Short mmCIF file of C-alpha atoms in Angstrom, two decimals:
data_model
loop_
_atom_site.label_atom_id
_atom_site.label_comp_id
_atom_site.label_asym_id
_atom_site.label_seq_id
_atom_site.Cartn_x
_atom_site.Cartn_y
_atom_site.Cartn_z
CA UNK A 1 67.85 103.24 103.65
CA UNK A 2 67.45 101.07 100.75
CA UNK A 3 70.51 99.20 99.75
CA UNK A 4 71.23 99.01 95.90
CA UNK A 5 72.78 95.71 94.92
CA UNK A 6 74.00 94.88 91.45
CA UNK A 7 72.30 91.82 90.04
CA UNK A 8 74.48 89.19 88.56
CA UNK A 9 74.10 88.78 84.89
CA UNK A 10 72.21 85.63 83.82
CA UNK A 11 71.67 84.37 80.31
CA UNK A 12 68.05 84.54 79.26
CA UNK A 13 66.02 82.89 76.61
CA UNK A 14 64.12 84.69 73.81
CA UNK A 15 60.62 83.44 72.99
CA UNK A 16 60.53 85.13 69.59
CA UNK A 17 61.34 82.13 67.50
CA UNK A 18 60.68 78.36 67.26
CA UNK A 19 64.17 77.54 68.38
CA UNK A 20 65.26 78.22 72.02
CA UNK A 21 67.67 81.08 71.97
CA UNK A 22 69.88 82.18 74.81
CA UNK A 23 71.05 85.77 74.58
CA UNK A 24 74.39 86.80 76.23
CA UNK A 25 75.92 90.34 76.40
CA UNK A 26 79.23 89.63 74.72
CA UNK A 27 82.26 87.22 73.92
CA UNK A 28 83.17 86.39 77.56
CA UNK A 29 79.70 85.52 78.51
CA UNK A 30 79.32 83.64 75.27
CA UNK A 31 82.25 81.45 76.05
CA UNK A 32 81.16 80.83 79.67
CA UNK A 33 77.60 80.04 78.79
CA UNK A 34 78.43 77.69 75.96
CA UNK A 35 81.07 75.91 78.08
CA UNK A 36 78.48 75.34 80.82
CA UNK A 37 75.91 74.13 78.38
CA UNK A 38 78.36 71.71 76.70
CA UNK A 39 79.63 70.48 80.02
CA UNK A 40 76.05 69.80 81.27
CA UNK A 41 75.25 68.01 78.06
CA UNK A 42 78.32 65.76 78.34
CA UNK A 43 77.47 64.90 81.98
CA UNK A 44 73.93 64.08 81.13
CA UNK A 45 74.98 61.90 78.15
CA UNK A 46 77.46 59.92 80.27
CA UNK A 47 74.93 59.46 83.05
CA UNK A 48 72.26 58.20 80.63
CA UNK A 49 74.41 56.19 78.16
CA UNK A 50 77.89 55.92 79.65
CA UNK A 51 79.45 57.78 76.66
CA UNK A 52 79.20 61.18 74.95
CA UNK A 53 79.77 61.47 71.25
CA UNK A 54 80.58 65.07 70.49
CA UNK A 55 81.34 66.83 67.28
CA UNK A 56 83.41 70.07 67.45
CA UNK A 57 83.17 73.09 65.25
CA UNK A 58 85.88 75.37 63.97
CA UNK A 59 86.03 79.18 64.20
CA UNK A 60 86.97 81.98 66.51
CA UNK A 61 83.75 81.83 68.63
CA UNK A 62 84.02 78.10 69.42
CA UNK A 63 87.81 78.62 70.19
CA UNK A 64 86.95 80.93 73.05
CA UNK A 65 84.53 78.40 74.37
CA UNK A 66 87.13 75.60 74.17
CA UNK A 67 89.51 77.55 76.22
CA UNK A 68 87.04 77.95 78.90
CA UNK A 69 86.25 74.17 78.86
CA UNK A 70 89.95 73.41 79.01
CA UNK A 71 90.42 75.59 81.98
CA UNK A 72 90.39 74.81 85.68
CA UNK A 73 86.68 75.42 86.05
CA UNK A 74 85.77 72.43 83.75
CA UNK A 75 88.94 70.42 83.48
CA UNK A 76 88.08 68.22 86.57
CA UNK A 77 84.25 68.75 86.42
CA UNK A 78 83.54 66.85 83.16
CA UNK A 79 83.89 63.09 82.61
CA UNK A 80 86.39 63.60 79.67
CA UNK A 81 87.35 59.95 79.79
CA UNK A 82 83.95 58.97 78.38
CA UNK A 83 83.85 61.54 75.60
CA UNK A 84 84.48 60.65 71.93
CA UNK A 85 85.56 63.65 69.84
CA UNK A 86 84.84 64.19 66.16
CA UNK A 87 84.54 67.26 63.93
CA UNK A 88 81.47 68.71 62.08
CA UNK A 89 83.77 69.82 59.33
CA UNK A 90 87.37 69.95 58.46
CA UNK A 91 89.68 71.61 55.98
CA UNK A 92 91.89 69.24 53.92
CA UNK A 93 95.07 70.59 55.25
CA UNK A 94 97.70 68.97 57.44
CA UNK A 95 96.61 68.44 61.05
CA UNK A 96 99.33 70.90 62.28
CA UNK A 97 98.23 73.62 59.80
CA UNK A 98 97.04 76.89 61.32
CA UNK A 99 93.83 76.50 59.25
CA UNK A 100 93.05 73.05 60.73
CA UNK A 101 89.99 72.79 62.87
CA UNK A 102 91.60 69.85 64.62
CA UNK A 103 94.71 71.96 65.31
CA UNK A 104 92.60 74.74 66.85
CA UNK A 105 90.68 72.39 69.07
CA UNK A 106 93.79 70.56 70.23
CA UNK A 107 95.57 73.80 71.25
CA UNK A 108 92.48 75.29 72.87
CA UNK A 109 90.91 72.25 74.50
CA UNK A 110 92.22 68.78 73.92
CA UNK A 111 95.73 69.22 75.14
CA UNK A 112 94.28 70.58 78.41
CA UNK A 113 91.75 67.79 79.38
CA UNK A 114 92.25 63.98 80.07
CA UNK A 115 90.68 62.46 76.92
CA UNK A 116 92.47 59.34 75.80
CA UNK A 117 94.14 59.76 72.36
CA UNK A 118 92.17 56.78 70.96
CA UNK A 119 89.01 58.75 71.63
CA UNK A 120 89.92 61.66 69.45
CA UNK A 121 88.92 61.17 65.80
CA UNK A 122 90.29 63.72 63.33
CA UNK A 123 89.39 63.59 59.73
CA UNK A 124 91.71 61.64 57.47
CA UNK A 125 93.28 64.75 55.85
CA UNK A 126 96.21 62.74 54.69
CA UNK A 127 94.10 61.22 52.04
CA UNK A 128 94.55 63.42 48.93
CA UNK A 129 91.33 62.27 47.34
CA UNK A 130 88.49 64.11 49.05
CA UNK A 131 85.81 61.57 48.14
CA UNK A 132 87.95 58.72 49.63
CA UNK A 133 88.55 60.91 52.70
CA UNK A 134 84.89 61.39 53.15
CA UNK A 135 84.28 57.60 52.85
CA UNK A 136 86.99 56.86 55.42
CA UNK A 137 85.61 59.40 57.88
CA UNK A 138 82.11 57.93 57.45
CA UNK A 139 83.59 54.62 58.45
CA UNK A 140 85.09 56.21 61.51
CA UNK A 141 81.51 57.28 62.41
CA UNK A 142 80.47 53.57 62.41
CA UNK A 143 81.32 53.46 66.17
CA UNK A 144 78.40 55.76 66.99
CA UNK A 145 75.04 54.45 68.23
CA UNK A 146 72.33 54.59 65.42
CA UNK A 147 69.02 56.38 65.30
CA UNK A 148 65.80 54.69 63.98
CA UNK A 149 66.97 55.40 60.38
CA UNK A 150 70.26 53.65 61.04
CA UNK A 151 72.24 56.88 60.95
CA UNK A 152 75.01 57.51 63.42
CA UNK A 153 73.64 59.60 66.33
CA UNK A 154 75.82 62.26 68.09
CA UNK A 155 74.90 63.36 71.46
CA UNK A 156 75.97 66.94 70.62
CA UNK A 157 77.06 68.68 67.41
CA UNK A 158 78.46 72.23 67.79
CA UNK A 159 78.01 74.51 64.87
CA UNK A 160 78.88 78.13 63.94
CA UNK A 161 77.23 80.41 61.41
CA UNK A 162 78.81 82.16 58.54
CA UNK A 163 77.87 85.62 57.37
CA UNK A 164 76.35 83.89 54.15
CA UNK A 165 74.31 81.46 56.32
CA UNK A 166 76.81 78.53 55.92
CA UNK A 167 77.29 76.08 58.73
CA UNK A 168 79.88 73.32 59.03
CA UNK A 169 81.05 73.36 55.40
CA UNK A 170 77.48 73.47 53.87
CA UNK A 171 77.48 76.51 51.73
CA UNK A 172 74.56 78.25 49.91
CA UNK A 173 73.69 76.64 46.54
CA UNK A 174 76.00 73.57 46.96
CA UNK A 175 74.42 70.36 45.74
CA UNK A 176 75.57 68.65 48.89
CA UNK A 177 72.55 70.33 50.65
CA UNK A 178 70.35 67.77 48.85
CA UNK A 179 72.37 64.80 50.05
CA UNK A 180 70.06 62.13 51.44
CA UNK A 181 72.37 59.08 51.95
CA UNK A 182 76.02 59.91 52.60
CA UNK A 183 76.98 60.89 56.18
CA UNK A 184 80.16 62.72 55.21
CA UNK A 185 80.90 64.53 51.76
CA UNK A 186 83.84 66.24 50.33
CA UNK A 187 83.03 69.84 49.17
CA UNK A 188 84.80 72.77 47.63
CA UNK A 189 84.06 75.83 49.69
CA UNK A 190 83.65 79.32 48.35
CA UNK A 191 86.26 80.58 50.94
CA UNK A 192 89.84 79.36 51.47
CA UNK A 193 91.06 76.79 52.13
CA UNK A 194 88.61 75.41 49.51
CA UNK A 195 88.93 71.65 49.89
CA UNK A 196 86.95 70.32 52.90
CA UNK A 197 84.95 67.53 54.41
CA UNK A 198 81.57 68.14 56.01
CA UNK A 199 78.96 66.20 57.94
CA UNK A 200 75.77 66.18 55.88
CA UNK A 201 72.30 67.44 56.89
CA UNK A 202 70.81 63.93 57.45
CA UNK A 203 73.55 63.15 59.96
CA UNK A 204 73.44 66.48 61.61
CA UNK A 205 69.64 66.24 62.03
CA UNK A 206 69.99 62.84 63.62
CA UNK A 207 71.89 64.33 66.55
CA UNK A 208 70.37 64.32 70.02
CA UNK A 209 71.33 68.01 70.30
CA UNK A 210 72.64 70.70 68.16
CA UNK A 211 74.21 73.98 69.56
CA UNK A 212 74.76 77.00 67.37
CA UNK A 213 77.22 79.72 68.64
CA UNK A 214 76.61 83.07 66.89
CA UNK A 215 78.41 86.25 67.74
CA UNK A 216 78.75 89.67 66.25
CA UNK A 217 76.76 92.17 64.18
CA UNK A 218 78.24 90.69 60.93
CA UNK A 219 76.04 87.54 61.66
CA UNK A 220 72.81 89.38 62.24
CA UNK A 221 71.24 89.02 58.79
CA UNK A 222 72.24 85.34 58.62
CA UNK A 223 70.76 84.74 62.06
CA UNK A 224 67.42 86.36 61.17
CA UNK A 225 67.28 84.13 58.02
CA UNK A 226 67.89 81.10 60.09
CA UNK A 227 65.27 81.97 62.58
CA UNK A 228 62.81 82.56 59.77
CA UNK A 229 63.77 79.11 58.36
CA UNK A 230 64.64 80.56 55.03
CA UNK A 231 65.39 77.47 52.83
CA UNK A 232 68.05 79.26 50.81
CA UNK A 233 70.17 79.46 54.01
CA UNK A 234 71.96 76.20 54.77
CA UNK A 235 71.84 76.72 58.53
CA UNK A 236 68.21 77.03 58.45
CA UNK A 237 68.09 73.32 57.26
CA UNK A 238 69.45 72.25 60.49
CA UNK A 239 66.31 70.83 62.19
CA UNK A 240 67.00 67.78 64.44
CA UNK A 241 64.35 65.12 63.79
CA UNK A 242 64.20 63.89 67.40
CA UNK A 243 66.63 66.26 69.21
CA UNK A 244 67.25 69.65 70.73
CA UNK A 245 68.18 72.73 68.71
CA UNK A 246 69.67 75.51 70.66
CA UNK A 247 71.26 78.93 69.86
CA UNK A 248 73.58 80.97 72.04
CA UNK A 249 73.85 84.36 70.54
CA UNK A 250 75.25 87.69 71.67
CA UNK A 251 73.23 90.96 71.63
CA UNK A 252 74.85 92.43 68.54
CA UNK A 253 73.98 89.30 66.50
CA UNK A 254 70.38 89.34 67.61
CA UNK A 255 69.03 92.89 67.06
CA UNK A 256 69.83 96.00 65.30
CA UNK A 257 70.12 97.96 68.54
CA UNK A 258 71.95 95.82 71.08
CA UNK A 259 71.04 98.27 73.92
CA UNK A 260 67.43 97.25 73.64
CA UNK A 261 68.12 93.61 74.64
#
């Protein structure tokens, strides 16, 4: 008699595009796969350079990943005491505001892992002038190691993808997409809350690794544009100069018929 055994699901890469893409079946697998990838990157960075400089993203998809990272499976498995936390973008609202990316990450992750408070670097949202806030956060980035162009170099930047193709707070048509010198810019977003800070493309593209988390059918068109490297789509301009670009996407975001993946 032949015994039928159920195979355990494993994330798999897709060879269709230039960027490595890992496909997962749904939200739970997305959170678990992303958490493991982030944890492995942190451990590798600490082993190689004694520290890990990590920029977090906002949004519902990262929130689920952060909850997994803050859970028992990773709380004691990751060298959190060697991690420095920043944000890829932030809304200029109080740090305890429900719209704050910092507040979300704190509730989902940072309150549950042993990262010293001095190693958590929120954006200076108390500064009412956005340009001055951007300058202040750029100074905060001065602690990072530099790349060959003297830009701060993160070990890992986490990013999401908007339905319009925006990432961080880099929106279609915004002149900040042409920024070549500044590391952080104040922007006025097309969706509320409008006033924000964002890392710029030169800084993002200096990172050792960039990880996009993309979930849901609503992101399908934007993801296709990114993978074609459509220059009108801000997320397609994320192309690390000397680093790894990785996407973790669910089936619904990747294809028109998720059952075929």
